[in-house]
XYZ file of C-alpha atoms in Angstrom:
325
model
C -93.814 54.697 59.024
C -90.925 56.969 59.981
C -88.708 58.868 57.588
C -85.803 56.380 57.726
C -88.095 53.484 56.873
C -89.558 55.449 53.989
C -86.128 56.269 52.601
C -85.017 52.655 52.932
C -88.123 51.394 51.173
C -87.657 53.897 48.359
C -84.055 52.872 47.925
C -85.016 49.186 47.730
C -87.727 49.936 45.171
C -85.226 51.904 43.086
C -82.798 49.003 43.151
C -85.571 46.578 42.206
C -86.597 48.718 39.271
C -82.985 48.936 38.176
C -82.656 45.133 38.304
C -85.829 44.707 36.268
C -84.590 47.145 33.617
C -81.268 45.273 33.449
C -83.080 41.949 33.150
C -85.304 43.151 30.342
C -82.299 44.547 28.526
C -80.497 41.251 28.942
C -83.434 39.301 27.596
C -83.422 41.406 24.423
C -87.164 41.221 23.825
C -86.699 42.351 20.284
C -84.557 39.286 19.512
C -87.150 37.031 21.024
C -89.889 38.512 18.882
C -87.698 38.043 15.796
C -87.154 34.376 16.705
C -90.894 33.760 16.966
C -92.078 35.987 14.103
C -92.628 32.991 11.822
C -95.246 31.369 14.020
C -97.995 33.656 12.709
C -97.783 32.297 9.156
C -99.912 29.677 7.500
C -96.885 27.742 6.316
C -95.586 27.458 9.897
C -98.747 25.902 11.224
C -99.031 23.681 8.147
C -95.582 22.331 8.970
C -96.365 21.857 12.670
C -99.650 20.082 11.955
C -97.789 17.925 9.432
C -95.442 16.784 12.161
C -98.433 15.946 14.359
C -100.222 13.915 11.722
C -97.093 12.107 10.484
C -96.115 11.070 14.028
C -99.688 10.001 14.776
C -99.746 7.652 11.754
C -96.228 6.378 12.397
C -96.919 5.501 16.059
C -100.342 4.045 15.216
C -98.906 1.661 12.604
C -95.765 0.853 14.560
C -97.507 0.021 17.809
C -100.097 -2.006 15.946
C -97.353 -4.369 14.805
C -96.298 -5.071 18.400
C -99.746 -6.473 19.367
C -99.538 -10.239 19.874
C -102.956 -11.523 18.791
C -102.069 -15.042 19.964
C -101.557 -13.858 23.553
C -104.716 -15.694 24.699
C -103.299 -19.064 23.680
C -101.910 -21.386 26.277
C -98.395 -21.082 24.767
C -98.362 -17.815 22.829
C -95.547 -17.455 20.267
C -92.892 -14.815 20.864
C -93.098 -11.405 19.215
C -92.134 -11.369 15.538
C -89.074 -9.063 15.520
C -88.839 -8.996 11.708
C -92.489 -7.949 11.379
C -92.093 -5.155 13.962
C -88.835 -3.946 12.415
C -90.220 -3.854 8.883
C -93.423 -2.106 10.017
C -91.570 0.662 11.847
C -89.024 1.100 9.014
C -91.516 1.133 6.132
C -93.859 3.429 8.083
C -91.093 5.944 8.515
C -90.059 5.717 4.876
C -93.669 6.327 3.846
C -94.165 9.251 6.239
C -90.888 10.920 5.214
C -91.826 10.614 1.546
C -95.328 11.973 2.231
C -94.535 14.814 4.623
C -90.963 15.749 3.722
C -92.048 18.688 1.512
C -94.578 19.872 4.116
C -92.618 19.895 7.363
C -89.273 18.317 6.577
C -90.558 14.992 7.883
C -88.696 14.920 11.223
C -91.262 12.797 13.126
C -88.660 12.482 15.880
C -87.478 14.928 18.584
C -83.961 13.576 18.299
C -83.862 14.556 14.603
C -85.302 17.970 15.439
C -82.589 18.478 18.036
C -79.965 17.499 15.461
C -81.364 20.116 13.050
C -81.171 22.794 15.711
C -77.519 22.194 16.620
C -76.558 22.316 12.950
C -78.490 25.574 12.446
C -80.903 24.068 9.941
C -83.972 24.742 12.138
C -84.741 27.623 14.500
C -85.144 26.877 18.202
C -88.593 28.445 18.242
C -89.855 26.184 15.447
C -88.162 23.189 17.048
C -90.134 23.681 20.263
C -93.430 23.553 18.382
C -92.237 20.525 16.432
C -91.375 18.537 19.547
C -94.771 19.358 21.173
C -96.589 18.367 17.977
C -94.627 15.113 17.729
C -95.380 14.171 21.343
C -99.109 14.988 20.953
C -99.235 12.970 17.729
C -97.592 10.006 19.436
C -100.094 10.176 22.305
C -102.999 10.294 19.866
C -101.664 7.408 17.838
C -101.076 5.276 20.932
C -104.518 6.199 22.243
C -106.198 5.010 19.061
C -104.333 1.646 19.237
C -105.417 1.322 22.865
C -109.070 1.955 22.006
C -109.328 -0.427 19.049
C -107.356 -3.289 20.600
C -109.072 -5.842 22.861
C -107.796 -5.706 26.438
C -106.965 -9.425 26.389
C -104.267 -8.998 23.718
C -103.295 -5.394 24.352
C -100.317 -6.331 26.531
C -97.886 -3.502 27.217
C -99.024 -1.587 24.129
C -95.537 -1.534 22.717
C -94.002 0.415 25.594
C -90.197 0.349 25.195
C -88.572 -1.312 28.203
C -84.966 -2.016 29.125
C -83.985 -5.702 29.143
C -83.536 -6.785 32.797
C -80.264 -8.484 31.866
C -78.500 -5.234 30.908
C -77.724 -2.102 32.920
C -79.270 1.266 32.349
C -75.900 2.551 31.170
C -75.744 -0.107 28.487
C -79.314 0.632 27.481
C -78.428 4.320 27.150
C -75.452 3.431 24.951
C -77.569 1.166 22.716
C -80.151 3.930 22.163
C -77.391 6.448 21.477
C -75.745 4.160 18.896
C -78.854 3.197 16.943
C -80.059 6.804 16.824
C -76.540 7.883 15.735
C -76.826 5.450 12.810
C -80.251 6.796 11.928
C -79.403 10.512 12.046
C -76.104 10.026 10.248
C -78.015 8.286 7.467
C -80.461 11.179 7.337
C -77.746 13.807 6.962
C -75.802 11.706 4.420
C -78.753 10.865 2.190
C -80.290 14.332 2.300
C -77.067 16.322 1.820
C -77.590 18.904 -0.952
C -73.815 19.063 -1.474
C -73.734 15.496 -2.823
C -74.053 14.803 -6.528
C -73.692 11.020 -6.381
C -77.112 10.252 -4.913
C -79.555 8.519 -7.257
C -81.736 6.398 -4.936
C -84.562 7.195 -2.585
C -83.527 9.058 0.558
C -86.726 8.143 2.346
C -86.184 4.422 1.633
C -82.637 4.644 2.920
C -83.929 6.273 6.109
C -86.538 3.522 6.494
C -83.888 0.834 6.062
C -81.802 2.516 8.788
C -84.821 2.242 11.143
C -85.276 -1.474 10.232
C -81.605 -2.204 10.945
C -81.732 -0.413 14.289
C -84.820 -2.380 15.311
C -83.433 -5.749 14.231
C -80.413 -5.128 16.424
C -81.837 -3.351 19.456
C -85.342 -4.706 20.130
C -84.003 -7.408 22.493
C -81.969 -4.767 24.365
C -84.245 -1.763 24.758
C -87.183 -2.204 22.475
C -85.397 -0.003 19.895
C -86.961 3.383 20.418
C -84.636 5.607 18.365
C -87.369 8.215 18.877
C -88.405 9.862 22.166
C -91.913 10.596 20.856
C -92.443 6.933 19.886
C -91.656 5.906 23.528
C -93.555 8.834 25.059
C -96.870 8.077 23.374
C -97.560 4.563 24.765
C -95.892 5.447 28.074
C -98.361 8.242 28.542
C -101.394 6.132 27.612
C -100.376 3.263 29.962
C -98.764 5.540 32.569
C -95.677 3.345 32.509
C -92.595 5.562 32.709
C -90.114 3.026 34.016
C -86.614 4.075 32.945
C -88.290 6.458 30.491
C -85.412 8.981 30.670
C -83.205 6.505 28.720
C -85.414 7.011 25.674
C -84.957 10.766 25.747
C -81.320 11.164 26.710
C -79.886 8.374 24.561
C -81.578 9.268 21.208
C -81.067 13.029 21.596
C -77.358 12.632 22.418
C -76.936 10.171 19.556
C -78.692 12.515 17.123
C -76.695 15.554 18.147
C -73.426 13.627 17.981
C -74.160 12.269 14.494
C -75.262 15.682 13.175
C -72.211 17.440 14.585
C -69.732 14.900 13.227
C -71.284 14.887 9.776
C -71.759 18.651 9.371
C -68.557 19.904 11.013
C -66.022 17.064 10.559
C -66.790 14.647 7.736
C -68.681 16.784 5.231
C -68.430 20.439 6.218
C -69.710 23.118 3.921
C -66.664 24.580 2.118
C -67.818 28.174 2.512
C -68.553 27.789 6.214
C -65.252 25.971 6.717
C -63.411 28.884 5.078
C -65.183 31.417 7.327
C -64.548 29.426 10.476
C -60.826 29.308 9.716
C -60.757 33.113 9.976
C -61.274 32.783 13.705
C -57.766 31.357 13.992
C -56.000 33.836 11.723
C -53.956 36.708 13.213
C -54.078 40.271 12.032
C -51.062 42.570 11.410
C -50.759 43.286 15.150
C -50.346 39.628 15.981
C -53.753 39.262 17.592
C -56.456 36.822 16.562
C -59.143 38.362 14.451
C -62.559 38.960 15.947
C -65.232 37.366 13.819
C -68.834 38.502 14.141
C -71.409 35.801 14.930
C -73.299 36.529 11.751
C -70.179 35.850 9.650
C -69.918 32.245 10.772
C -73.556 31.394 11.342
C -75.330 28.979 9.090
C -78.696 30.234 8.018
C -81.596 27.751 8.159
C -81.357 25.552 5.121
C -77.527 25.907 4.813
C -75.591 27.759 2.115
C -76.888 25.478 -0.627
C -80.489 26.147 0.400
C -79.904 29.883 0.153
C -78.728 29.479 -3.438
C -81.771 27.320 -4.243
C -84.094 29.934 -2.821
C -82.587 32.536 -5.124
C -83.389 30.369 -8.135
C -86.897 29.673 -6.893
C -86.220 25.938 -6.424
C -86.443 23.710 -3.363
C -83.748 21.398 -2.174
C -84.325 17.811 -1.040
C -86.672 17.565 1.924
C -87.130 21.295 2.360
C -90.457 22.208 3.885
C -92.736 24.979 2.686
C -90.985 27.545 4.956
C -87.571 26.830 3.447
C -86.152 24.918 6.390
C -84.514 21.571 5.930
C -84.501 18.340 6.158
C -86.030 15.075 6.712
C -85.892 12.532 9.164
C -87.533 10.046 11.405
């Protein structure tokens, strides 16, 4: 190796080291560690395992209702849409009531995504939630597959798009029924409301029943990516599976955003956000720090409840909100 080659190599190494240092600085490792600091606590893993178990039971019971035990008959009757709708809805209501104080009772990646965009759940915790929900759905679907005779197993409740509608229409249907569900969740679990006297979990279950009664003929009425992922993984049938992720997640995010930032915004947050559009004495718009306008997990009301040692509706053991499906 001659001297010019050595100098060139040294220069390239120096540039590479400089790029690495800039990349590490940009990543802000300290911020990443802060985001994930809660994963080493017992409450965190209790919440994650709660999401796993709740989704397992929900998918197990829901898929069980889709099994047509008369399939071996010469002229088997059609699927009972009312039975399926009630089973999914009542299962969700029961799981939300049972696990709401443990994990928030999301049981649905679309709901978890809605909580993230409204700053009620950290992104780090949401990632663990979604993995737990998908694993729970796979386990629940696997149990149904094992205990059901092959002759009546059918498609194991895999959600499929009706051949008479387009994928775009199917996507819209999933978006709309999930929008209805998530909007119901935010409205019935809103700590700012003082007019709620009924059961939030029952209202959420009824929202699921309504969505199924309407959408089963169209798309199978998923409303929940994990619910579709479980049986699809067990049967290895992923036909048009993307519809059941994109539609519900978009519907959930849209519903959460409209409720939290348009229809029922927090008064204190609304006041702080208005400061962004106010001018100072020099005629320039004020610069507002991110921390001034951020909503801490659990919202402003949750912070007040924590100070008094109380828990708001559907708070989990780590102080993060809500419920869901």
